[in-house]
Coordinates of C-alpha atoms in Angstrom, one line a residue:
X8 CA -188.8 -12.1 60.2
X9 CA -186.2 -15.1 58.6
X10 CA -186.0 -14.7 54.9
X11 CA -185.7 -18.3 54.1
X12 CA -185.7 -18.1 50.2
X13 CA -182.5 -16.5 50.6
X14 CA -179.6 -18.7 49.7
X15 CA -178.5 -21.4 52.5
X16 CA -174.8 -20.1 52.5
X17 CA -176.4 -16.2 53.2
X18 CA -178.9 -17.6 55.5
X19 CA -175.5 -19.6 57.5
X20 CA -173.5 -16.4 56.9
X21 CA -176.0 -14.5 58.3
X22 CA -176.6 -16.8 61.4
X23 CA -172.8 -16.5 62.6
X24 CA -172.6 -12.8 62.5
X25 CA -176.2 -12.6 64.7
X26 CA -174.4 -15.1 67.2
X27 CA -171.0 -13.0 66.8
X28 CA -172.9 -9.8 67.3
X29 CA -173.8 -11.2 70.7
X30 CA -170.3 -12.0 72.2
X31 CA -169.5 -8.5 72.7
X32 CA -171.9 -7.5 74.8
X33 CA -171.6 -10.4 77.2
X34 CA -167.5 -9.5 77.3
X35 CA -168.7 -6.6 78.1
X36 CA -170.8 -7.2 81.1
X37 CA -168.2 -9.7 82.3
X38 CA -165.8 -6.4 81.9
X39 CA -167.6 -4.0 83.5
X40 CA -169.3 -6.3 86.2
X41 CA -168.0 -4.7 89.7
X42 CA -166.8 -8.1 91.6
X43 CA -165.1 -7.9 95.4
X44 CA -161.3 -8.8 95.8
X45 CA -159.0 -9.7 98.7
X46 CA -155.8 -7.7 99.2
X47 CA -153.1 -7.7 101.2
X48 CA -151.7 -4.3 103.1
X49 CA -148.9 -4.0 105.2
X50 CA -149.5 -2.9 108.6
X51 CA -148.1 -3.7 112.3
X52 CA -149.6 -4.7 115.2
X53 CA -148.2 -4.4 119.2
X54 CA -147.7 -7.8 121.1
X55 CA -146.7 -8.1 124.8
X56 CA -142.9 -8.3 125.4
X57 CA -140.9 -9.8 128.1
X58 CA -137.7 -8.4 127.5
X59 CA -135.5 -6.7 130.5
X60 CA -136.6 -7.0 134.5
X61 CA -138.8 -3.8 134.2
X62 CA -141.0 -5.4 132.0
X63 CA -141.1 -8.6 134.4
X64 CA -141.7 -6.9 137.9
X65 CA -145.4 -7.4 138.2
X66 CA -145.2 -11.3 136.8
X67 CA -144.8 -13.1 140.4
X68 CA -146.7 -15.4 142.6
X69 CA -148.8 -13.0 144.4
X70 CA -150.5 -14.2 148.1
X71 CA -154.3 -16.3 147.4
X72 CA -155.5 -14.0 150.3
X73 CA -155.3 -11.2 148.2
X74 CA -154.6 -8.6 151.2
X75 CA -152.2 -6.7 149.7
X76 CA -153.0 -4.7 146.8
X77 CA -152.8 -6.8 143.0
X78 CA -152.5 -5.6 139.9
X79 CA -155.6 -6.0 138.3
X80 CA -157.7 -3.6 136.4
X81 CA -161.1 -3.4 135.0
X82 CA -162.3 -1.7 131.3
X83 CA -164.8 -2.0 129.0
X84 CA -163.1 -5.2 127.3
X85 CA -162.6 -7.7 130.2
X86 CA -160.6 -8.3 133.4
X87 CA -157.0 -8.2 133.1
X88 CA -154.7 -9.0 136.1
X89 CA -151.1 -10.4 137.2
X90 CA -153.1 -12.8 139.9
X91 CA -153.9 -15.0 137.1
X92 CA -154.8 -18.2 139.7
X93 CA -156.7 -16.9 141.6
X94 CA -158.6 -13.9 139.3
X95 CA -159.6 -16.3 136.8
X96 CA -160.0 -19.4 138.5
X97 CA -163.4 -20.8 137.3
X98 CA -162.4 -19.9 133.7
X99 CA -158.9 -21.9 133.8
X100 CA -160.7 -25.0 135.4
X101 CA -163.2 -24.6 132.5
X102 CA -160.4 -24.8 130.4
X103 CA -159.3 -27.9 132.3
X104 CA -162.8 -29.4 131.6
X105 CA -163.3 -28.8 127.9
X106 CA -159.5 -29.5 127.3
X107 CA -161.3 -33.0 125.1
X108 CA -163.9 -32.6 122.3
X109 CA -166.5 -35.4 122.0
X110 CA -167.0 -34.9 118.5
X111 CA -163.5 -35.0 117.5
X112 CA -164.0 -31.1 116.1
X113 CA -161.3 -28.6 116.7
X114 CA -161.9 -27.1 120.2
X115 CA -163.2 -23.8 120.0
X116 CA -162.5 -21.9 123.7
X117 CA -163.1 -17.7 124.6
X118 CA -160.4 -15.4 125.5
X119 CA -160.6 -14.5 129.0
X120 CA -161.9 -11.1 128.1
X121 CA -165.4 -9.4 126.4
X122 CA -163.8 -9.0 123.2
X123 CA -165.5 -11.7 121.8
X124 CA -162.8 -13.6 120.1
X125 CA -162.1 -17.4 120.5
X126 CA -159.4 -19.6 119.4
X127 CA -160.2 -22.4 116.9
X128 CA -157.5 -25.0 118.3
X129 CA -154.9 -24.5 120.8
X130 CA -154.0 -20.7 121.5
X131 CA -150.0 -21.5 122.7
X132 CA -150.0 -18.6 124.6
X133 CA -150.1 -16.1 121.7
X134 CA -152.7 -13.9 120.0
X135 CA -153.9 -11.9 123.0
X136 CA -153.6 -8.4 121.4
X137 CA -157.0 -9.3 118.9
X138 CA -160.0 -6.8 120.2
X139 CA -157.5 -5.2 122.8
X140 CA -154.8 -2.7 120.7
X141 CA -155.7 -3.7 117.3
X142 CA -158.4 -0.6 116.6
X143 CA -156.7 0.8 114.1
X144 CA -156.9 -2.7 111.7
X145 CA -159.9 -4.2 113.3
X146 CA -162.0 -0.3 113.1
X147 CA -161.2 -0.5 109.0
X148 CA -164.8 -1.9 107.5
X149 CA -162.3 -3.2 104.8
X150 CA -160.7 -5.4 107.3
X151 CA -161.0 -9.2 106.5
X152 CA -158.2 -10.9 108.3
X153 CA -154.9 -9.9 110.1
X154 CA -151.9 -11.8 110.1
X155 CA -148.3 -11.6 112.2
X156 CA -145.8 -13.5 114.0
X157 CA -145.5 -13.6 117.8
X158 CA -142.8 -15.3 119.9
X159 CA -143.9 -17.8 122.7
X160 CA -143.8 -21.1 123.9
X161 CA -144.8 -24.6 122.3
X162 CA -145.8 -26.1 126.4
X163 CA -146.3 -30.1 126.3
X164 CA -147.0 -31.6 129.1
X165 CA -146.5 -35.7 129.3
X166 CA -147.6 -37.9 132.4
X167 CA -147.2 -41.1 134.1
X168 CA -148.1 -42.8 137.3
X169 CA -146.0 -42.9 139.3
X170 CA -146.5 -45.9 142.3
X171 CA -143.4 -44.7 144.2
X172 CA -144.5 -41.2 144.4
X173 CA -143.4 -39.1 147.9
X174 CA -145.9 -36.5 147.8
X175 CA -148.3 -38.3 149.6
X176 CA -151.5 -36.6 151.9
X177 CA -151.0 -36.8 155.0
X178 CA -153.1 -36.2 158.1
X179 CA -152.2 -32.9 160.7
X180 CA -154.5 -33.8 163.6
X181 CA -156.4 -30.4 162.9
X182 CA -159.9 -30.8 162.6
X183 CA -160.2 -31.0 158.2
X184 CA -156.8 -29.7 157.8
X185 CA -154.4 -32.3 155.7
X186 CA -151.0 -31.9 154.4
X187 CA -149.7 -32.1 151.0
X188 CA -146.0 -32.8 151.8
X189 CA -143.0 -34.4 149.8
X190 CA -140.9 -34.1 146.5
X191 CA -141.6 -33.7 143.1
X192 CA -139.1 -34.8 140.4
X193 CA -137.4 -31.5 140.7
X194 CA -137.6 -30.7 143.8
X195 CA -134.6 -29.3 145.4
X196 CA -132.9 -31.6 147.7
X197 CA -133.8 -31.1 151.7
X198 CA -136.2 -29.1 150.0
X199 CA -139.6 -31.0 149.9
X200 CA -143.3 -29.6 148.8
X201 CA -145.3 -28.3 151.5
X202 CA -149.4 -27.4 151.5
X203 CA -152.2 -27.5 153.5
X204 CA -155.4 -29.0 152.5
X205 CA -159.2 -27.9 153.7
X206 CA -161.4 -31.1 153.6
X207 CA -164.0 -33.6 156.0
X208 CA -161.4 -36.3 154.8
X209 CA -158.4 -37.3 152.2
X210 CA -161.0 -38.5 149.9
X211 CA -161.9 -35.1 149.2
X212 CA -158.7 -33.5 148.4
X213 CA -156.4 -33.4 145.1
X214 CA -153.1 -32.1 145.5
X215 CA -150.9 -30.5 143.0
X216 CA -147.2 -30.3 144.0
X217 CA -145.2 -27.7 141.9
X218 CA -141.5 -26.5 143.1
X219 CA -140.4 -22.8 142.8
X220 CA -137.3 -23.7 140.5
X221 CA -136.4 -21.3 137.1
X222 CA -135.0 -24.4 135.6
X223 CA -136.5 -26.8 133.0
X224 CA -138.5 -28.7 132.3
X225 CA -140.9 -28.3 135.0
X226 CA -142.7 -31.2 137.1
X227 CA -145.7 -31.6 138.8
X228 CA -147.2 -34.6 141.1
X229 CA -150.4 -34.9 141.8
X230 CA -152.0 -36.5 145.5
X231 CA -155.1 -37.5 145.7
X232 CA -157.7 -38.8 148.0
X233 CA -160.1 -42.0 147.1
X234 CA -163.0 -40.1 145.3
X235 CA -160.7 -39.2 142.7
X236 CA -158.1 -42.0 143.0
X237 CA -157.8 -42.0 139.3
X238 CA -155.6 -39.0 139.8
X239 CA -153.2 -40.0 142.6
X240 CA -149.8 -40.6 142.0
X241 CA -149.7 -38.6 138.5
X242 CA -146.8 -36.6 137.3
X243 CA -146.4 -34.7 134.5
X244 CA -143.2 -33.5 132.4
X245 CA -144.1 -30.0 131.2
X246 CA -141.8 -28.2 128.6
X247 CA -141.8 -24.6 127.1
X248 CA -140.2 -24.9 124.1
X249 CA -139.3 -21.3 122.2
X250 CA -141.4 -21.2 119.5
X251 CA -142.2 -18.9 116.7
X252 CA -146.3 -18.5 115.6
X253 CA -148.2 -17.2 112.9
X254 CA -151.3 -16.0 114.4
X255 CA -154.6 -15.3 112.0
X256 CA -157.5 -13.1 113.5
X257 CA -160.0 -12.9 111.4
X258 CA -162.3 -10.2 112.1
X259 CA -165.6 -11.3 110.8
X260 CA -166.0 -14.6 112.5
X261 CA -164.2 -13.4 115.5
X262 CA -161.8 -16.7 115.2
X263 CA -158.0 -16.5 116.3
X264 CA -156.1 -19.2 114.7
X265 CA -152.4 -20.2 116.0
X266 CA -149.6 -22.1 113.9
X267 CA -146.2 -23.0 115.1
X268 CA -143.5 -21.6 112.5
X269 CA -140.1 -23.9 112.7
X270 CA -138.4 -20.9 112.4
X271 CA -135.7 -20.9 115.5
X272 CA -136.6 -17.9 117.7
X273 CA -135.4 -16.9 121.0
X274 CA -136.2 -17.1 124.6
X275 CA -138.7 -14.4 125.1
X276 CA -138.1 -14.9 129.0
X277 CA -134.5 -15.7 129.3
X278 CA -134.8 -15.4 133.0
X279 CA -137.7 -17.7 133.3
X280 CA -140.1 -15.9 135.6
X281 CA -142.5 -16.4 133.5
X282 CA -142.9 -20.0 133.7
X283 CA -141.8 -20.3 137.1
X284 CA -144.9 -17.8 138.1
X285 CA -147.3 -19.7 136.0
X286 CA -146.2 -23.0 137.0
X287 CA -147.2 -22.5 140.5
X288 CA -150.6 -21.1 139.5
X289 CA -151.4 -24.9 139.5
X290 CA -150.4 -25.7 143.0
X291 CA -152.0 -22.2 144.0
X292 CA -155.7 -23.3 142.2
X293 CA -155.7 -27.2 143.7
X294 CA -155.3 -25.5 147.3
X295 CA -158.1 -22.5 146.9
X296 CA -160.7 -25.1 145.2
X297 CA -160.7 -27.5 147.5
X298 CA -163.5 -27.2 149.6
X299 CA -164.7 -29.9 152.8
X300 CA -166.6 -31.7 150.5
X301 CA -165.8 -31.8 147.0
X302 CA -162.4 -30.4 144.9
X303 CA -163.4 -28.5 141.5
X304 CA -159.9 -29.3 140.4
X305 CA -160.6 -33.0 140.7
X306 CA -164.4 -32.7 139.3
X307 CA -162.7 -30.6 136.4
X308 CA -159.8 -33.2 135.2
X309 CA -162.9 -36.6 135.9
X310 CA -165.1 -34.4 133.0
X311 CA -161.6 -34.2 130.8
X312 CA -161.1 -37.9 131.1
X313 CA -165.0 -38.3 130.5
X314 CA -164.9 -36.7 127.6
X315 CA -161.6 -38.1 126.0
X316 CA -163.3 -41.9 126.5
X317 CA -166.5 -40.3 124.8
X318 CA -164.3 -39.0 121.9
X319 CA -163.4 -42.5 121.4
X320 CA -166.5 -43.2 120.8
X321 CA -166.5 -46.6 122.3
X322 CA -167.4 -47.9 126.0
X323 CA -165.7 -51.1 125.8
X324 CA -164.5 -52.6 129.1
X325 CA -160.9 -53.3 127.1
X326 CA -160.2 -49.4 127.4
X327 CA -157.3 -49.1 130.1
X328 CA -158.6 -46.3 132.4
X329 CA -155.0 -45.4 133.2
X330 CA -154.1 -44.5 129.8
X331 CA -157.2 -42.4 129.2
X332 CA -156.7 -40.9 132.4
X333 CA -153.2 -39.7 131.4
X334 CA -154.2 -38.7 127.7
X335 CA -156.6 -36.3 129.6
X336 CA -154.7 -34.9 132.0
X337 CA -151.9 -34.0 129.3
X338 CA -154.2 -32.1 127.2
X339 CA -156.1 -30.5 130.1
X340 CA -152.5 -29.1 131.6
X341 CA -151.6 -27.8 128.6
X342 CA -154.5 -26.2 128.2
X343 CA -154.5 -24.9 131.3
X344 CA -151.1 -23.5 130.6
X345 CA -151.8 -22.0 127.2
X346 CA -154.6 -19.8 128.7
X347 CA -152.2 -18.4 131.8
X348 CA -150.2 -17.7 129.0
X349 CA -152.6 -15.5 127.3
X350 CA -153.5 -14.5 130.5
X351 CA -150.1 -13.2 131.5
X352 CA -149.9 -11.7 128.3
X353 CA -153.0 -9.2 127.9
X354 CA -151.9 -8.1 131.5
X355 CA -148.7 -7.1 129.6
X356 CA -150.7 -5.1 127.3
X357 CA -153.2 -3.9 129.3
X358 CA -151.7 -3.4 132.5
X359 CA -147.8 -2.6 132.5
X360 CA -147.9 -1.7 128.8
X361 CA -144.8 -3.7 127.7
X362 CA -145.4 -3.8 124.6
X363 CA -143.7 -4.4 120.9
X364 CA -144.3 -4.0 117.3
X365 CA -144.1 -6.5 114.9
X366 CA -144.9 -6.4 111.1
X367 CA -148.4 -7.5 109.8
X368 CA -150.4 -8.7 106.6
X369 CA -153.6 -7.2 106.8
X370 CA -156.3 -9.0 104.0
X371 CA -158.9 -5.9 103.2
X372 CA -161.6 -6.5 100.8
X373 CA -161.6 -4.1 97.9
X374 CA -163.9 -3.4 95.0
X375 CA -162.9 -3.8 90.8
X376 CA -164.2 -3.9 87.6
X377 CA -164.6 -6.9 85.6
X378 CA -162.8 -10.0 85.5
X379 CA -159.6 -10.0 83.7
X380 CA -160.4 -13.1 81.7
X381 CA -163.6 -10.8 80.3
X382 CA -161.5 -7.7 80.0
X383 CA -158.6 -9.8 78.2
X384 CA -161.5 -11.0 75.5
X385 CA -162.7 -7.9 75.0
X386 CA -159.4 -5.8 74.6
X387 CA -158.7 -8.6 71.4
X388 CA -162.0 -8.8 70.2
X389 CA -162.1 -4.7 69.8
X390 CA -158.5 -5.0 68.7
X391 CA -159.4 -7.3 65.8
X392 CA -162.6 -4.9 64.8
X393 CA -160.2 -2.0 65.0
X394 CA -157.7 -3.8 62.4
X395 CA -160.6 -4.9 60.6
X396 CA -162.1 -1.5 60.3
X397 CA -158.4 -0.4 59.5
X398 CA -157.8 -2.7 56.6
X399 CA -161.1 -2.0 55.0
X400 CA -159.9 2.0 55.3
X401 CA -156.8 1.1 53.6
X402 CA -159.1 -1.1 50.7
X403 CA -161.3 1.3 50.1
X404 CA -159.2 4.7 49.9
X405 CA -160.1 5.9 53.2
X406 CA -164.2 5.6 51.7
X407 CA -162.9 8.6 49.2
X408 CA -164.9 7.3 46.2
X409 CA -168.0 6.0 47.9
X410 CA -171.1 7.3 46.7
X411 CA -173.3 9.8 49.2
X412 CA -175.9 7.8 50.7
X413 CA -178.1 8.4 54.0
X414 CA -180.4 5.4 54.2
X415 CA -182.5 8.1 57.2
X416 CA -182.4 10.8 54.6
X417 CA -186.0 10.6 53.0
X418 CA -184.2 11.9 48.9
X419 CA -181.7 9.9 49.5
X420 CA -184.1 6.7 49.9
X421 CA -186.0 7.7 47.0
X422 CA -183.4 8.8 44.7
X423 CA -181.4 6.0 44.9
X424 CA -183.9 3.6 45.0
X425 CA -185.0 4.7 42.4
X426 CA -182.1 4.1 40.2
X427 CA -181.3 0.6 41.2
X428 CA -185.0 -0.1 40.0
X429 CA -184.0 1.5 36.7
X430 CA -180.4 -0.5 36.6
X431 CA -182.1 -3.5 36.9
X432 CA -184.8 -3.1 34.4
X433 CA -182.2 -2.3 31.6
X434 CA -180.4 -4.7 32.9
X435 CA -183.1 -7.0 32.2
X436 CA -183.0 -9.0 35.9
X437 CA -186.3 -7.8 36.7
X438 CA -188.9 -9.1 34.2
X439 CA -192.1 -7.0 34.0
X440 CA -195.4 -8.9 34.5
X441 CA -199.1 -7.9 33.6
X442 CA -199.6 -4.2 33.8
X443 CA -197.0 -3.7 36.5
X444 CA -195.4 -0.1 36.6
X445 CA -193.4 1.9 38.7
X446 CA -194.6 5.2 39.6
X447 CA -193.0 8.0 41.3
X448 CA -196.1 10.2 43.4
X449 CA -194.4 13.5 43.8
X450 CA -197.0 14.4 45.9
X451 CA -196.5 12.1 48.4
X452 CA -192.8 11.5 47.9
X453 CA -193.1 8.1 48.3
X454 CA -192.5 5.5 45.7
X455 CA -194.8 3.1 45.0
X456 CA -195.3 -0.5 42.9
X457 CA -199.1 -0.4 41.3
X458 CA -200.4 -3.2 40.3

C-alpha cells in the first residue's frame, strides 16, 4: 500500500530506490544466465599426399576390361578405387549433368562415398578426408566446424569450336565399329589419337580425344555424330593451376566448403601423373558409355547445356546455341575433373595410405556463465554498494555509537516504541485529542492506542 500523504519529494525518493532495487537482480540473471559459445582448438587433420614415386605407383591408367586385378576396396564408408573411370562412371557423368544450376543457387553435389557429406560449390579436388580419417574431430559432440589448408589444383577448362578439327569419326567397315582417329592440340607429332567406337551409326557416338602427354595445359577434342552435333568439333583448354585451399567441414549440416587461398604453394605432383592419369579418364568414359544406340556422355553434356539456357531464365530465339553450348561444356569438364580429383584422393587415404598432417582450427561449442556486458554491470554496481557501505562505516564510527535495536526482537519493539511516543509528546508534535491515551497492557505485551 502507497502512502500518498507522504511528501512528493519522499514519495519520488522512494520511487527510484524501488526501481534501483530492481537492477540488480536482472544483472544478475544476465550474469549467471549459462549461454553457448564458439571456440577455437587447435588440432590437425591427415590429407592425401603425392609426394615421391611410391606414393604415385597405383595412380595410372588401368585397362576398362578390368581383367587384371585393380585397386579398389570396399568399407563401411563408400567405394574407394584407383580405376576412377571406370568404378565410378555413372557418378562422374552425374557430375557432368548437374555441372549447371537452374536456380542460380550454389551447386550442392555428394562425395563419391556414404559419408554423407556434400560440397556447397565447387570441391577443386580437395576436402576428401571429411567422414573418412577425421574421427577423432568429427566423434567430439563439441565439434562445430573444422578448418585447414590442403594443397591442389585450381583446373579451368575453356572451349571453342573448332571447324578445322582432325579428329574426325570415321567408318572401319566392321559391322557398328567406328574410329575415333586424329590429333588433338597437343598431340605428339606422327602421333595421332586412336579409338574405337560401338554404335548402329556415327550419329550415335561422341568421341573424346585426350593425348598421354605429362605436359601442360592439357587438350581435349571432342567428335561427334549428328544426334549430338552440338558437340562436334569442341576442344577445350584445361589447366591445373597449384593452388592453396581453405577447406571448412562443418559437421552438423554435413557441408564441405572450399576456398582458393592466393597464397603461392607448390606442385603437389611435380611429375604430373596425376593429371596425365585423370585426363585420360575422359577419353576412357566416352568409349565405355557408348552403346549402339544412344551415348550417356553425349545425353549427359545436352542436360548441362539444358540447364545452363534454363538458368538464364529466358528462351529467346537470340540466344546463340554455340555459346551456351561451350559455357556448359566448360563447367561440366571441370566438374568432372574436380570430382576425379577427389576421387584420386580418398584412394590415397583409403587405399595406399599416403597420407600427411596439416594443422587445423577446430570451432567446439562450449558452455559459460553470463554475458560479460551483465557481469561488467554488476561487478560496478556491487563495487559502488561496497564503497558506499564503506563510507557510511567510516561516517558513522564503524556503527560504534549506534543505539541496540532489533526491529524482530518483540522488547525491543515495545521499548523503543515506546519512547519515541513519549519524545514526541514532550516534544509537543503529537497533540492529544478527546480522551486519547496510551497504554502499555503488560499482560499482553503489546502496546496499544484506546480511544
Amino acid at each position: 500500500m502507497i502512502a500518498w500523504r507522504l511528501p512528493w519529494i519522499r514519495l519520488l525518493a522512494i520511487t527510484i530506490f524501488a526501481i534501483l532495487a530492481i537492477v540488480p537482480s536482472a544483472l544478475w540473471a544476465g550474469a549467471l544466465t549459462p549461454i553457448t559459445l564458439d571456440a577455437i582448438q587447435h588440432d590437425t587433420i591427415v590429407v592425401p599426399s603425392y609426394a615421391n614415386a611410391d606414393q604415385m605407383r597405383l595412380i595410372k591408367e588401368y585397362p576398362s576390361e578390368g581383367s587384371d586385378p585393380t585397386p579398389s576396396t570396399w568399407t563401411s564408408r563408400g567405394l574407394f578405387s584407383y580405376v576412377v573411370g571406370m568404378k565410378f562412371q555413372g557418378l562422374l557423368l552425374s557430375s557432368v549433368a548437374s555441372a549447371w544450376t537452374t536456380d542460380g543457387r550454389i551447386r550442392m553435389h555428394n562425395k563419391f562415398d556414404y559419408t554423407g557429406y556434400r560440397y556447397a560449390g565447387r570441391s577443386y579436388g580437395v576436402g576428401s578426408s571429411a567422414g573418412l580419417i577425421d574421427d577423432h574431430l568429427s566423434s567430439n559432440p563439441r565439434t562445430v566446424s573444422y578448418q585447414y589448408q590442403e594443397p591442389g589444383y585450381n583446373t579451368a577448362a575453356t572451349c571453342v569450336y573448332n571447324a578445322s578439327s582432325e579428329f574426325v569419326l570415321m567408318e572401319t567397315y566392321d559391322t557398328m565399329l567406328w574410329s575415333a582417329s586424329g590429333p588433338v592440340p597437343d598431340s605428339p607429332i606422327q602421333s595421332p589419337e586412336y579409338s574405337v567406337y560401338i554404335g548402329r551409326g556415327s550419329n550415335v557416338i561422341v568421341a573424346i580425344g585426350v593425348t598421354g602427354k605429362i605436359e601442360r595445359p592439357r587438350y581435349v577434342a571432342f567428335a561427334a555424330g549428328a544426334n549430338y552435333s552440338i558437340l562436334n568439333n569442341v576442344q577445350c583448354e584445361i589447366s591445373f593451376s597449384p593452388a592453396l585451399f581453405n577447406v571448412t567441414t562443418h559437421l552438423e549440416g554435413r557441408n564441405i566448403t572450399v576456398t582458393p587461398n592466393t597464397i603461392s604453394t607448390p606442385d603437389i605432383d611435380p611429375t604430373g601423373v596425376l593429371v596425365k592419369t585423370a585426363m585420360r579418364q575422359y577419353e576412357l568414359i566416352a568409349n565405355d558409355q557408348t552403346n549402339i544406340y544412344v551415348s550417356f556422355v553425349g545425353d549427359s553434356f545436352n542436360n548441362s547445356i539444358n540447364a545452363y539456357r534454363a538458368s538464364l531464365n529466358t528462351t529467346s530465339p537470340d540466344l546463340d546455341d554455340s555459346k551456351a553450348a561451350l559455357a556448359a561444356i566448360e563447367a561440366s569438364m571441370t566438374a568432372m575433373m574436380d570430382d576425379m580429383l577427389v576421387a584420386y584422393a580418398s584412394a590415397q587415404l583409403m587405399i595406399g595410405n599416403h597420407t600427411r598432417s596439416v594443422p587445423a582450427a577446430v570451432k567446439v561449442r562450449v558452455l559459460r556463465f553470463g554475458e560479460n556486458i551483465y557481469i561488467y554491470s554488476i561487478f560496478v554496481v556491487n563495487t559502488l554498494i561496497l564503497l558506499v557501505v564503506a563510507v557510511e562505516a567510516v561516517r558513522n564510527s564503524a556503527w560504534r555509537r549506534m543505539p541496540r535495536f532489533d526491529f524482530l526482537d518483540l522488547d525491543d519493539l515495545i521499548t523503543y516504541t515506546w519512547r519515541a511516543c513519549q519524545s514526541s509528546l514532550n516534544a509537543g508534535r503529537v497533540p492529544i485529542t478527546g480522551r486519547s491515551r496510551l497504554r502499555l497492557s503488560t499482560q499482553a505485551e503489546t502496546l496499544q492506542l484506546l480511544r
